[in-house]
mmCIF file of C-alpha atoms in Angstrom:
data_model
loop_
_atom_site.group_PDB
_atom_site.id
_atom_site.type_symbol
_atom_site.label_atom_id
_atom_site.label_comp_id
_atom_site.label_asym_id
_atom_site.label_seq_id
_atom_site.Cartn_x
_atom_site.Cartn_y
_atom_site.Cartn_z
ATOM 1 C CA UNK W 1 114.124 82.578 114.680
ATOM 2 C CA UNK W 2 115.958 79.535 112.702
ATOM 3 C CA UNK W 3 118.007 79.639 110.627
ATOM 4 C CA UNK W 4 115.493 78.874 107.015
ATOM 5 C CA UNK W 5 113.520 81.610 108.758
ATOM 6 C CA UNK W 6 116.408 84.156 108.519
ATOM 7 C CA UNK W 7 117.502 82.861 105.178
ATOM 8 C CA UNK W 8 113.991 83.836 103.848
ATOM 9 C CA UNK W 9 113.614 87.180 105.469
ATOM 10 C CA UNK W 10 116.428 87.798 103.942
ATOM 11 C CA UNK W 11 116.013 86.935 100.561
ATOM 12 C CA UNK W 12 112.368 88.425 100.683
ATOM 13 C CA UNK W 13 114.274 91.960 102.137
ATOM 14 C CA UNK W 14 117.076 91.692 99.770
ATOM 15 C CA UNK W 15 114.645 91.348 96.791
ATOM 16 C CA UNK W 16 112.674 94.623 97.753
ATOM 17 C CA UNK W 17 116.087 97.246 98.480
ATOM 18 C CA UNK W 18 114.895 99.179 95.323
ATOM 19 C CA UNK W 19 111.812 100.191 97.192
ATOM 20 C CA UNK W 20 112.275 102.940 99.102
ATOM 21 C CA UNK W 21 111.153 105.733 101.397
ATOM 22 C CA UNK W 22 110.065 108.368 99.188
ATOM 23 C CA UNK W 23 110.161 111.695 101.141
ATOM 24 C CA UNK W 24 108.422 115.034 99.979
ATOM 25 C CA UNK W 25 109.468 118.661 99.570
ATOM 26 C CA UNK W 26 108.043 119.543 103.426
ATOM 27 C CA UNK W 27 109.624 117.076 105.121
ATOM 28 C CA UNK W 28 113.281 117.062 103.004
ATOM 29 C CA UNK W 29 113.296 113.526 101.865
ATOM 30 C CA UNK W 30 113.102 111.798 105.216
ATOM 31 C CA UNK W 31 110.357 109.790 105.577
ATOM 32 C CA UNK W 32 107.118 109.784 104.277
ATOM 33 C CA UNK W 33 103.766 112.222 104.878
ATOM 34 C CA UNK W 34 101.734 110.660 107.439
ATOM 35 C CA UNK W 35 98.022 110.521 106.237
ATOM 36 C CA UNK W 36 96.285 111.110 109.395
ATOM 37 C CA UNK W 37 98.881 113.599 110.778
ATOM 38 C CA UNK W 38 101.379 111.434 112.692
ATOM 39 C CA UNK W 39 104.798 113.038 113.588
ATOM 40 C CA UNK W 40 107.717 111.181 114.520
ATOM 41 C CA UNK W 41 108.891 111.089 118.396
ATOM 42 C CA UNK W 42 112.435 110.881 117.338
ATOM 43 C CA UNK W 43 112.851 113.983 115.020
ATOM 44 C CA UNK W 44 109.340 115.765 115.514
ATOM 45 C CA UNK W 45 108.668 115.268 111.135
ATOM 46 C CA UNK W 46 106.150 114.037 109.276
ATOM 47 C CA UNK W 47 106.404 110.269 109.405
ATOM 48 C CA UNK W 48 104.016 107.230 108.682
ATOM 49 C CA UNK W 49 102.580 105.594 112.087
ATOM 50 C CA UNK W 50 103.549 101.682 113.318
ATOM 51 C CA UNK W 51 107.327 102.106 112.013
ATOM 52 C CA UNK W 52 109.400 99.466 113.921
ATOM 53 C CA UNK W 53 113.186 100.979 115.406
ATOM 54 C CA UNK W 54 116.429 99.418 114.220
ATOM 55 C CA UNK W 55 119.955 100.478 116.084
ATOM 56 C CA UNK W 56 123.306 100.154 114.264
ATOM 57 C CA UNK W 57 126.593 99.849 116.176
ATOM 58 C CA UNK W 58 128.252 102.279 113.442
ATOM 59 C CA UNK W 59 132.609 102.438 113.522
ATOM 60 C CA UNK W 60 133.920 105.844 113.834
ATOM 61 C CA UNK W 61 137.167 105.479 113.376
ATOM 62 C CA UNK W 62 139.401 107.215 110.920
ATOM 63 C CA UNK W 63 139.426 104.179 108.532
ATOM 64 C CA UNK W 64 135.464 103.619 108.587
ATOM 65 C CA UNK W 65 135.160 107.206 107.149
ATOM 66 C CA UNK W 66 132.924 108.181 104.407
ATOM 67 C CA UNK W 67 130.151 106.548 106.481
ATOM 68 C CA UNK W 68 127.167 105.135 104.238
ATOM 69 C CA UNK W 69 123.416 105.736 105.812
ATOM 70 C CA UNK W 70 123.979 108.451 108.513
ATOM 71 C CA UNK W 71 122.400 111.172 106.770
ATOM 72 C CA UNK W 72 118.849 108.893 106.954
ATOM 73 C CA UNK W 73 118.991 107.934 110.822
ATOM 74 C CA UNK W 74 116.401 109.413 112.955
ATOM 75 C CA UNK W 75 118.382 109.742 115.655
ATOM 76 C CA UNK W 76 122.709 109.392 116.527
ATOM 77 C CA UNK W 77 124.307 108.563 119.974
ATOM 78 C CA UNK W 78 127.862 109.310 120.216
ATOM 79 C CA UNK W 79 129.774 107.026 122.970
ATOM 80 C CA UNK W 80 132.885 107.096 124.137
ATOM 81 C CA UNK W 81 134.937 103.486 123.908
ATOM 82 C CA UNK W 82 138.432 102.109 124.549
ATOM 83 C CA UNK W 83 141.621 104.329 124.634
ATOM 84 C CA UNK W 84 139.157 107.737 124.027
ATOM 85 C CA UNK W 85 137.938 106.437 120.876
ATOM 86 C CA UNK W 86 134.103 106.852 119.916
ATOM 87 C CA UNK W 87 131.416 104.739 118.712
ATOM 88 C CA UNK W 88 128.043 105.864 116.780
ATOM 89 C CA UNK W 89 124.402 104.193 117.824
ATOM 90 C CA UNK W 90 122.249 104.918 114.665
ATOM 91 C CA UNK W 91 118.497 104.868 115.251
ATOM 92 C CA UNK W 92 116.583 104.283 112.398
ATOM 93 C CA UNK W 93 112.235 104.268 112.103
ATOM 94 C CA UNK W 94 111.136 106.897 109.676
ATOM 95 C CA UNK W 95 113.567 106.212 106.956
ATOM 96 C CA UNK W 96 115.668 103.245 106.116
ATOM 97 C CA UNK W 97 118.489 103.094 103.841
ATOM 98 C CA UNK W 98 119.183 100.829 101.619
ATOM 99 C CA UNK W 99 123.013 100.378 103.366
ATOM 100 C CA UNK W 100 124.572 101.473 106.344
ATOM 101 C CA UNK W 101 127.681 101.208 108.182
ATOM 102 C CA UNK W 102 130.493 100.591 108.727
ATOM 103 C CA UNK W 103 129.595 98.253 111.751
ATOM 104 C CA UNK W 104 130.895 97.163 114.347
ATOM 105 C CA UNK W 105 130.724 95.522 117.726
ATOM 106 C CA UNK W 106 128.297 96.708 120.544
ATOM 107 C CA UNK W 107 129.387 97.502 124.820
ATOM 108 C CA UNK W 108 127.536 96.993 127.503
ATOM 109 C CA UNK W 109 126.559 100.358 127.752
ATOM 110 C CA UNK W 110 124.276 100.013 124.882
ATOM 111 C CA UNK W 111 121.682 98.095 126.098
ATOM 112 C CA UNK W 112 120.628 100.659 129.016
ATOM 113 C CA UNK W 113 120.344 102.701 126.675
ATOM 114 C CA UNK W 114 118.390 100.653 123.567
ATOM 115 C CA UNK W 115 115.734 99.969 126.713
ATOM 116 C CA UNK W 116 113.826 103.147 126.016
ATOM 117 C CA UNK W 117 112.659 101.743 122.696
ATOM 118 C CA UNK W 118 111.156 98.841 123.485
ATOM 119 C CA UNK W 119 112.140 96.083 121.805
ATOM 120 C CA UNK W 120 114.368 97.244 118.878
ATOM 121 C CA UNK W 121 116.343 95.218 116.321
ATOM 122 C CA UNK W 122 119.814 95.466 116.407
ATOM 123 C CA UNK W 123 122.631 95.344 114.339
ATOM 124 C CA UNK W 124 126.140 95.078 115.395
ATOM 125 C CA UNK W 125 129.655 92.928 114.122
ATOM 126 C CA UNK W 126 130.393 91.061 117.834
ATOM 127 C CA UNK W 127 131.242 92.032 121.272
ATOM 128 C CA UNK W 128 132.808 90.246 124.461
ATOM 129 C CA UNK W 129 131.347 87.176 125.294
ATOM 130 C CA UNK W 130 129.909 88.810 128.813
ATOM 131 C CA UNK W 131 128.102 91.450 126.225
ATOM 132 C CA UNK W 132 127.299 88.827 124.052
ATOM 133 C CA UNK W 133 125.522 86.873 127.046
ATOM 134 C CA UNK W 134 123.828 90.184 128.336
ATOM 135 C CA UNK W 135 122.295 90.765 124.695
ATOM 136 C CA UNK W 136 121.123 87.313 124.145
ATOM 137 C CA UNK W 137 119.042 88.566 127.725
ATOM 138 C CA UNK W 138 118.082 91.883 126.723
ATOM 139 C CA UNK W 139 114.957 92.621 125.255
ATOM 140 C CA UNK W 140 116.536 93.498 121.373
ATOM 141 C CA UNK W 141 116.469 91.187 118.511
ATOM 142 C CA UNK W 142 119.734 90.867 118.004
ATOM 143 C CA UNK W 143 120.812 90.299 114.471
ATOM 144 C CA UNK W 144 124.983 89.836 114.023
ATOM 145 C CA UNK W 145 126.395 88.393 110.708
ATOM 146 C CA UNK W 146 126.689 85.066 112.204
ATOM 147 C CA UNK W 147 123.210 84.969 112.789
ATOM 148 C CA UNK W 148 122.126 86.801 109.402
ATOM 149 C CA UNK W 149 124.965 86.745 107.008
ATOM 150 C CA UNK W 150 122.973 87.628 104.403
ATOM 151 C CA UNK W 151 122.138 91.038 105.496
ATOM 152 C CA UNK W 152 125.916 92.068 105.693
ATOM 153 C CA UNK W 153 128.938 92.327 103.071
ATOM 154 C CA UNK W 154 132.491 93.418 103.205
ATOM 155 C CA UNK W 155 133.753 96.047 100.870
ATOM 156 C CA UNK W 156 137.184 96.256 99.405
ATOM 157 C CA UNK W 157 137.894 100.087 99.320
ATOM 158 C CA UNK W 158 138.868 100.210 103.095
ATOM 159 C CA UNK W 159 140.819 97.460 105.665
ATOM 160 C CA UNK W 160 138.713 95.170 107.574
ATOM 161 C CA UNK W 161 137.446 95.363 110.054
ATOM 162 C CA UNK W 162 135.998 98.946 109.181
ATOM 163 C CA UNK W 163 134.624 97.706 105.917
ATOM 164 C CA UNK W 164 131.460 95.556 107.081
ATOM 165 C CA UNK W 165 128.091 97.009 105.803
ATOM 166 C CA UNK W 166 124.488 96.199 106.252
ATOM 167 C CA UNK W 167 121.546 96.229 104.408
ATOM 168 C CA UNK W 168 119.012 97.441 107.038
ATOM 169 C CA UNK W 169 115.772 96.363 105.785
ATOM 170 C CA UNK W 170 117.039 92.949 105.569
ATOM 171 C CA UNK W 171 117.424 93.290 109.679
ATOM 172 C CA UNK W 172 114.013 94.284 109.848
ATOM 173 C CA UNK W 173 112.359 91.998 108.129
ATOM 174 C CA UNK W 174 114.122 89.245 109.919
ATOM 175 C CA UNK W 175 113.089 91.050 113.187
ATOM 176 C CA UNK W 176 109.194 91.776 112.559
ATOM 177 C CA UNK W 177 108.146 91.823 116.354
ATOM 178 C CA UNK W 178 110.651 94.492 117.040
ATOM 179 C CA UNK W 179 109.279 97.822 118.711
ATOM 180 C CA UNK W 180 107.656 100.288 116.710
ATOM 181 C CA UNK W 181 108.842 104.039 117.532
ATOM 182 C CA UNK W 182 107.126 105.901 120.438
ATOM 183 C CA UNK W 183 108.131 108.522 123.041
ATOM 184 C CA UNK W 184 111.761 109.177 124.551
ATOM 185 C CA UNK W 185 111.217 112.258 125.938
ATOM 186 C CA UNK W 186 111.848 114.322 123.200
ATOM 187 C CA UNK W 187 109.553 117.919 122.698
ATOM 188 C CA UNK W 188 109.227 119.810 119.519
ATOM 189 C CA UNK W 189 108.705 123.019 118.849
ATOM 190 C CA UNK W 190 109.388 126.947 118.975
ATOM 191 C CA UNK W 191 112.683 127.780 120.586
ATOM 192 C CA UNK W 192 112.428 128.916 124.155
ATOM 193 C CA UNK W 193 113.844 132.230 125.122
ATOM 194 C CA UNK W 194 117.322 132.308 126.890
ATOM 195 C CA UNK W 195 119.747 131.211 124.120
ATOM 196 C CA UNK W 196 123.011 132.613 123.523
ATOM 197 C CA UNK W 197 124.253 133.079 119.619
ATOM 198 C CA UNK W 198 126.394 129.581 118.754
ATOM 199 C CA UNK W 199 128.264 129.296 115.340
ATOM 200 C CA UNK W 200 130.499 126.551 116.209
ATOM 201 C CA UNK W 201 130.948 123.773 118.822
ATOM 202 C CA UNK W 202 133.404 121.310 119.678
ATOM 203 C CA UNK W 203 133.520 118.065 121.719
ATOM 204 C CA UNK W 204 136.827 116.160 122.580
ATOM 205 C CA UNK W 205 136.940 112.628 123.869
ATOM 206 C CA UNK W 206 140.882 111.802 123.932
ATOM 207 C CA UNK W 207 141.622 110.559 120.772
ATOM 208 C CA UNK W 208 138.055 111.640 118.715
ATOM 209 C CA UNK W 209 136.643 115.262 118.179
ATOM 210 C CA UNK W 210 132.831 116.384 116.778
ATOM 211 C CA UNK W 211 132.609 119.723 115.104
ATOM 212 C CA UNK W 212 129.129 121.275 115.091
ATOM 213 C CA UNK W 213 129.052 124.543 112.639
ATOM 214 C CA UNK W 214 125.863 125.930 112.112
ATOM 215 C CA UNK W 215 124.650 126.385 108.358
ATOM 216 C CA UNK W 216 121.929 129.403 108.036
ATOM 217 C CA UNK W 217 121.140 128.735 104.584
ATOM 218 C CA UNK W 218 120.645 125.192 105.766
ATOM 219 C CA UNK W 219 118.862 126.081 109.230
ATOM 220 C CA UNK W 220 121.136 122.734 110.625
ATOM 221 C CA UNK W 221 124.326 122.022 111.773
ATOM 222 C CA UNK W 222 127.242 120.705 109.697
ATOM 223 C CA UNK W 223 129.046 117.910 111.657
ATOM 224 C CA UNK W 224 132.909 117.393 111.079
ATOM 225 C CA UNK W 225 134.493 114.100 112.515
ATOM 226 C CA UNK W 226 137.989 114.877 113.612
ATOM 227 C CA UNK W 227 137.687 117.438 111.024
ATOM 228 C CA UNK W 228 136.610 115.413 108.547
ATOM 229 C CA UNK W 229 133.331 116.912 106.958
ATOM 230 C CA UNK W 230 130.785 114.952 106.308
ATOM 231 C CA UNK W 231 127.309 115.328 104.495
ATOM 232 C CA UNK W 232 125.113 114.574 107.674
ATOM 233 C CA UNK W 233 123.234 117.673 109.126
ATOM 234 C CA UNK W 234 121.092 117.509 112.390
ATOM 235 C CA UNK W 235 118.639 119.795 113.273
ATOM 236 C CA UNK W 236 119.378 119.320 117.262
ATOM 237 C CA UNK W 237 122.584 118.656 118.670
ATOM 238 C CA UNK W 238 122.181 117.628 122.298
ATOM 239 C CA UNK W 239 125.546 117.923 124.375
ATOM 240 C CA UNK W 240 124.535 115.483 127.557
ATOM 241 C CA UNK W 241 127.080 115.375 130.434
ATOM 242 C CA UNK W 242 127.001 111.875 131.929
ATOM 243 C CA UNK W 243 129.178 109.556 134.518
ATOM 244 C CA UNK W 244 131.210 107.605 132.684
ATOM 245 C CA UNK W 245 133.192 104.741 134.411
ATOM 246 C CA UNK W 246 135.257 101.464 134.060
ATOM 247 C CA UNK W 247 133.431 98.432 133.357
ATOM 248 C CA UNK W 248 135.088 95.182 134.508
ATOM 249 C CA UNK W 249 135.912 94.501 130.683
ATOM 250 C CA UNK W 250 138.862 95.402 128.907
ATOM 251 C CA UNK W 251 140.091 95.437 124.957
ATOM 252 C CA UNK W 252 142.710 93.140 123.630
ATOM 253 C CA UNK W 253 145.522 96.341 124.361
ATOM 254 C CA UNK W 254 144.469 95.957 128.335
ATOM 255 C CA UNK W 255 142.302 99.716 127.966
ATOM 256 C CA UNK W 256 139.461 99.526 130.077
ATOM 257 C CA UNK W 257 135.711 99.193 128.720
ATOM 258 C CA UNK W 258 134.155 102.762 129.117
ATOM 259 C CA UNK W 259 130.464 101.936 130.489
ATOM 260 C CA UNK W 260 128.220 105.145 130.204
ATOM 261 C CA UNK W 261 125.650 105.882 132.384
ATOM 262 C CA UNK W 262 122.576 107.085 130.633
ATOM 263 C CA UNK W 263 119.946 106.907 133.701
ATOM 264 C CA UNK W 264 119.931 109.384 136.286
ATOM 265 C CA UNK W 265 120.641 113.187 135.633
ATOM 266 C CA UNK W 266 122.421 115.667 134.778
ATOM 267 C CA UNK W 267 123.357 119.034 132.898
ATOM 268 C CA UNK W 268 122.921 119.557 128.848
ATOM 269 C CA UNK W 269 123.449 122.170 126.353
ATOM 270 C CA UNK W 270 121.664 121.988 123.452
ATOM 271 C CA UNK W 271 122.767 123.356 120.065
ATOM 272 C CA UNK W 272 119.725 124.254 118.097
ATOM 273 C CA UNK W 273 118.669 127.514 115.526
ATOM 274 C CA UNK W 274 122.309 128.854 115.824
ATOM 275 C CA UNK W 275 122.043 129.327 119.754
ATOM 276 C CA UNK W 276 122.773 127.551 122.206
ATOM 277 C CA UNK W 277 120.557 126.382 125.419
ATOM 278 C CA UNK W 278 122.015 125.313 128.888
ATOM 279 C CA UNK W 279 119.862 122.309 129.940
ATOM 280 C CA UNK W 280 119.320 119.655 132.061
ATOM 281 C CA UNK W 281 118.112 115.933 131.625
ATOM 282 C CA UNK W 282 116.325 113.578 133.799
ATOM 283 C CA UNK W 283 115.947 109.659 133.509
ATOM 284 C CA UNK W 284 114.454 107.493 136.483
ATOM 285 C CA UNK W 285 114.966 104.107 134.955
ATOM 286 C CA UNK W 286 116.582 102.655 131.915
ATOM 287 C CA UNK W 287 112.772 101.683 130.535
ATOM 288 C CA UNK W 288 112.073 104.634 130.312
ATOM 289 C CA UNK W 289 112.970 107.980 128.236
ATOM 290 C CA UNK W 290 115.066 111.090 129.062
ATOM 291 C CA UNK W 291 113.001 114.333 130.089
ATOM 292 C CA UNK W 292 115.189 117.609 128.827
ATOM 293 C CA UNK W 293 114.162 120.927 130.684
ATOM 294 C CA UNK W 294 115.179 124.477 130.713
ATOM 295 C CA UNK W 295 116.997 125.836 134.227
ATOM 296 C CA UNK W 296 113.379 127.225 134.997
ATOM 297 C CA UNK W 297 111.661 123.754 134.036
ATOM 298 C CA UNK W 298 109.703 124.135 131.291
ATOM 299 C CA UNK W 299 110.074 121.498 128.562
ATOM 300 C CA UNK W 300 113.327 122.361 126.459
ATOM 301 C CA UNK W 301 112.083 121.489 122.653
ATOM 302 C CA UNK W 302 114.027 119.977 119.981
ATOM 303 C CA UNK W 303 114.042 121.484 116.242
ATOM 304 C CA UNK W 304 112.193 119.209 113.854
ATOM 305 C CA UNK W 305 114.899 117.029 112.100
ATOM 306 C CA UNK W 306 117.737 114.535 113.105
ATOM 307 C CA UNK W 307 118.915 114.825 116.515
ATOM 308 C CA UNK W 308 122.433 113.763 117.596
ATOM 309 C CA UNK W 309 122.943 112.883 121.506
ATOM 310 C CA UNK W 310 126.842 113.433 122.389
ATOM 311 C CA UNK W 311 127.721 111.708 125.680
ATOM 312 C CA UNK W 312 130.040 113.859 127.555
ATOM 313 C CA UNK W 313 132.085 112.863 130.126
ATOM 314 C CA UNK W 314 131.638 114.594 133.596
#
């Protein structure tokens, strides 16, 4: 796209941020009531048909905290990154905010796993020049400040550079071939049988934690960043034990570039209803999906609501 083409995508999405997503009572606000029935394959709710799928590189560090726009995403990756930090991938299709971040820069792990969706838009701060070369490849449409600087603004309550935000809808319309949402392997539905009572889960990468309490007034989980609380609740939290190794890339410090390997297999548990499920997941290739089973291989289904994939290191 040129450059005039951004700048009026832009202006046109910029104009319209006071139009939003109106939810209803069934559905809790996210998203909007599908007229002939269509449910979406991300978080198994009511959604409208033909959405397209945006991914955010979201900062998790200390400093980026309150994030803005997490509560609407369809869908959260947690990765592991240099020195045992962590970095969020936000998917958004049956809600959009009107701001979200902080962002920041995008690994090479990330586009193995944005191949599932298609052809998503994709919003991130920067990366590596070798990433930088492999996205201008991949099949996303890549949308940095550089290339839409409209779409992004600092903020002065927080250091840069965890104070960059986006205006997603700005992305979008700037990207209007990107991929509309369709399967990824997920499965709604009743709980299956076999789960043991879960209150409270932790995960520990070496210099982040994720706290998952369950809420039963709520029916979802509470999430606590290095025991920070926040105001995001997922219905599903999937726990997904994966190789991760050391990419030929390294930060300015000299720590090596995790990459994490999101094809192939593996075990799970899965944090859903107050239980807990052991699992397993399955992906042949990086176009497509990952299947989630139960130890006797039936489908293992998801609660209706946001999901939240945690990549744990083997």
């Amino acid at each position: 796209m040129t450059r005039s083409a951004h700048a009026l995508a832009v202006a046109a999405a910029l104009a319209a941020l006071a139009v939003g997503c109106t939810g209803t009572e069934e559905n809790g606000g996210r998203g909007t009531e599908s007229p002939d029935g269509h449910r979406s394959p991300f978080t198994g709710e009511p959604a409208e048909a033909g959405r397209p799928v945006l991914a955010i590189k979201v900062d998790n560090a200390p400093e980026a905290r309150p994030h803005t726009g997490l509560d609407a995403a369809d869908l959260i990756y947690v990765e592991p990154i240099e020195a045992g930090f962590s970095r969020l991938v936000a998917i958004y299709s049956s809600d959009v905010p009107d701001l979200a971040g902080p962002v920041r820069s995008a690994r090479e792990s990330d586009l193995d796993l944005l191949r599932q969706f298609g052809e998503p838009a994709l919003a991130f701060s920067g990366a590596q020049r070798a990433v930088l070369d492999a996205i201008a490849d991949a099949p996303v449409f890549d949308e940095p400040p550089d290339a839409l600087p409209d779409a992004y603004e600092r903020h002065d309550d927080r250091e840069a550079p965890h104070n960059l935000f986006v205006h997603p809808r700005a992305v979008l319309d700037a990207a209007p071939d990107a991929s509309d949402a369709r399967d990824i392997g997920f499965r709604f539905g009743a709980a299956p049988g076999g789960g043991a009572p879960e209150t409270e889960r932790s995960v520990s990468y070496p210099n982040a934690e994720f706290t998952f309490t369950w809420s039963p007034d709520e029916k979802r989980w509470r999430v606590a960043l290095d025991g920070d609380e926040t105001d995001v609740t997922p219905a599903t939290v999937v726990l997904q034990e994966v190789e991760v190794t050391e990419s030929d890339l390294h930060d300015v410090n000299g720590n090596f570039t995790p990459f994490t390997e999101t094809v192939g297999s593996g075990d799970a548990t899965v944090l859903r209803g107050g239980q807990a499920f052991e699992a397993e997941w399955d992906r042949d290739h990086k176009d497509e999906g990952t299947d989630f089973t139960t130890p006797d291989g039936e489908p293992m289904t998801f609660a209706e609501g946001q999901v939240w994939v945690v990549f744990v290191p083997r």
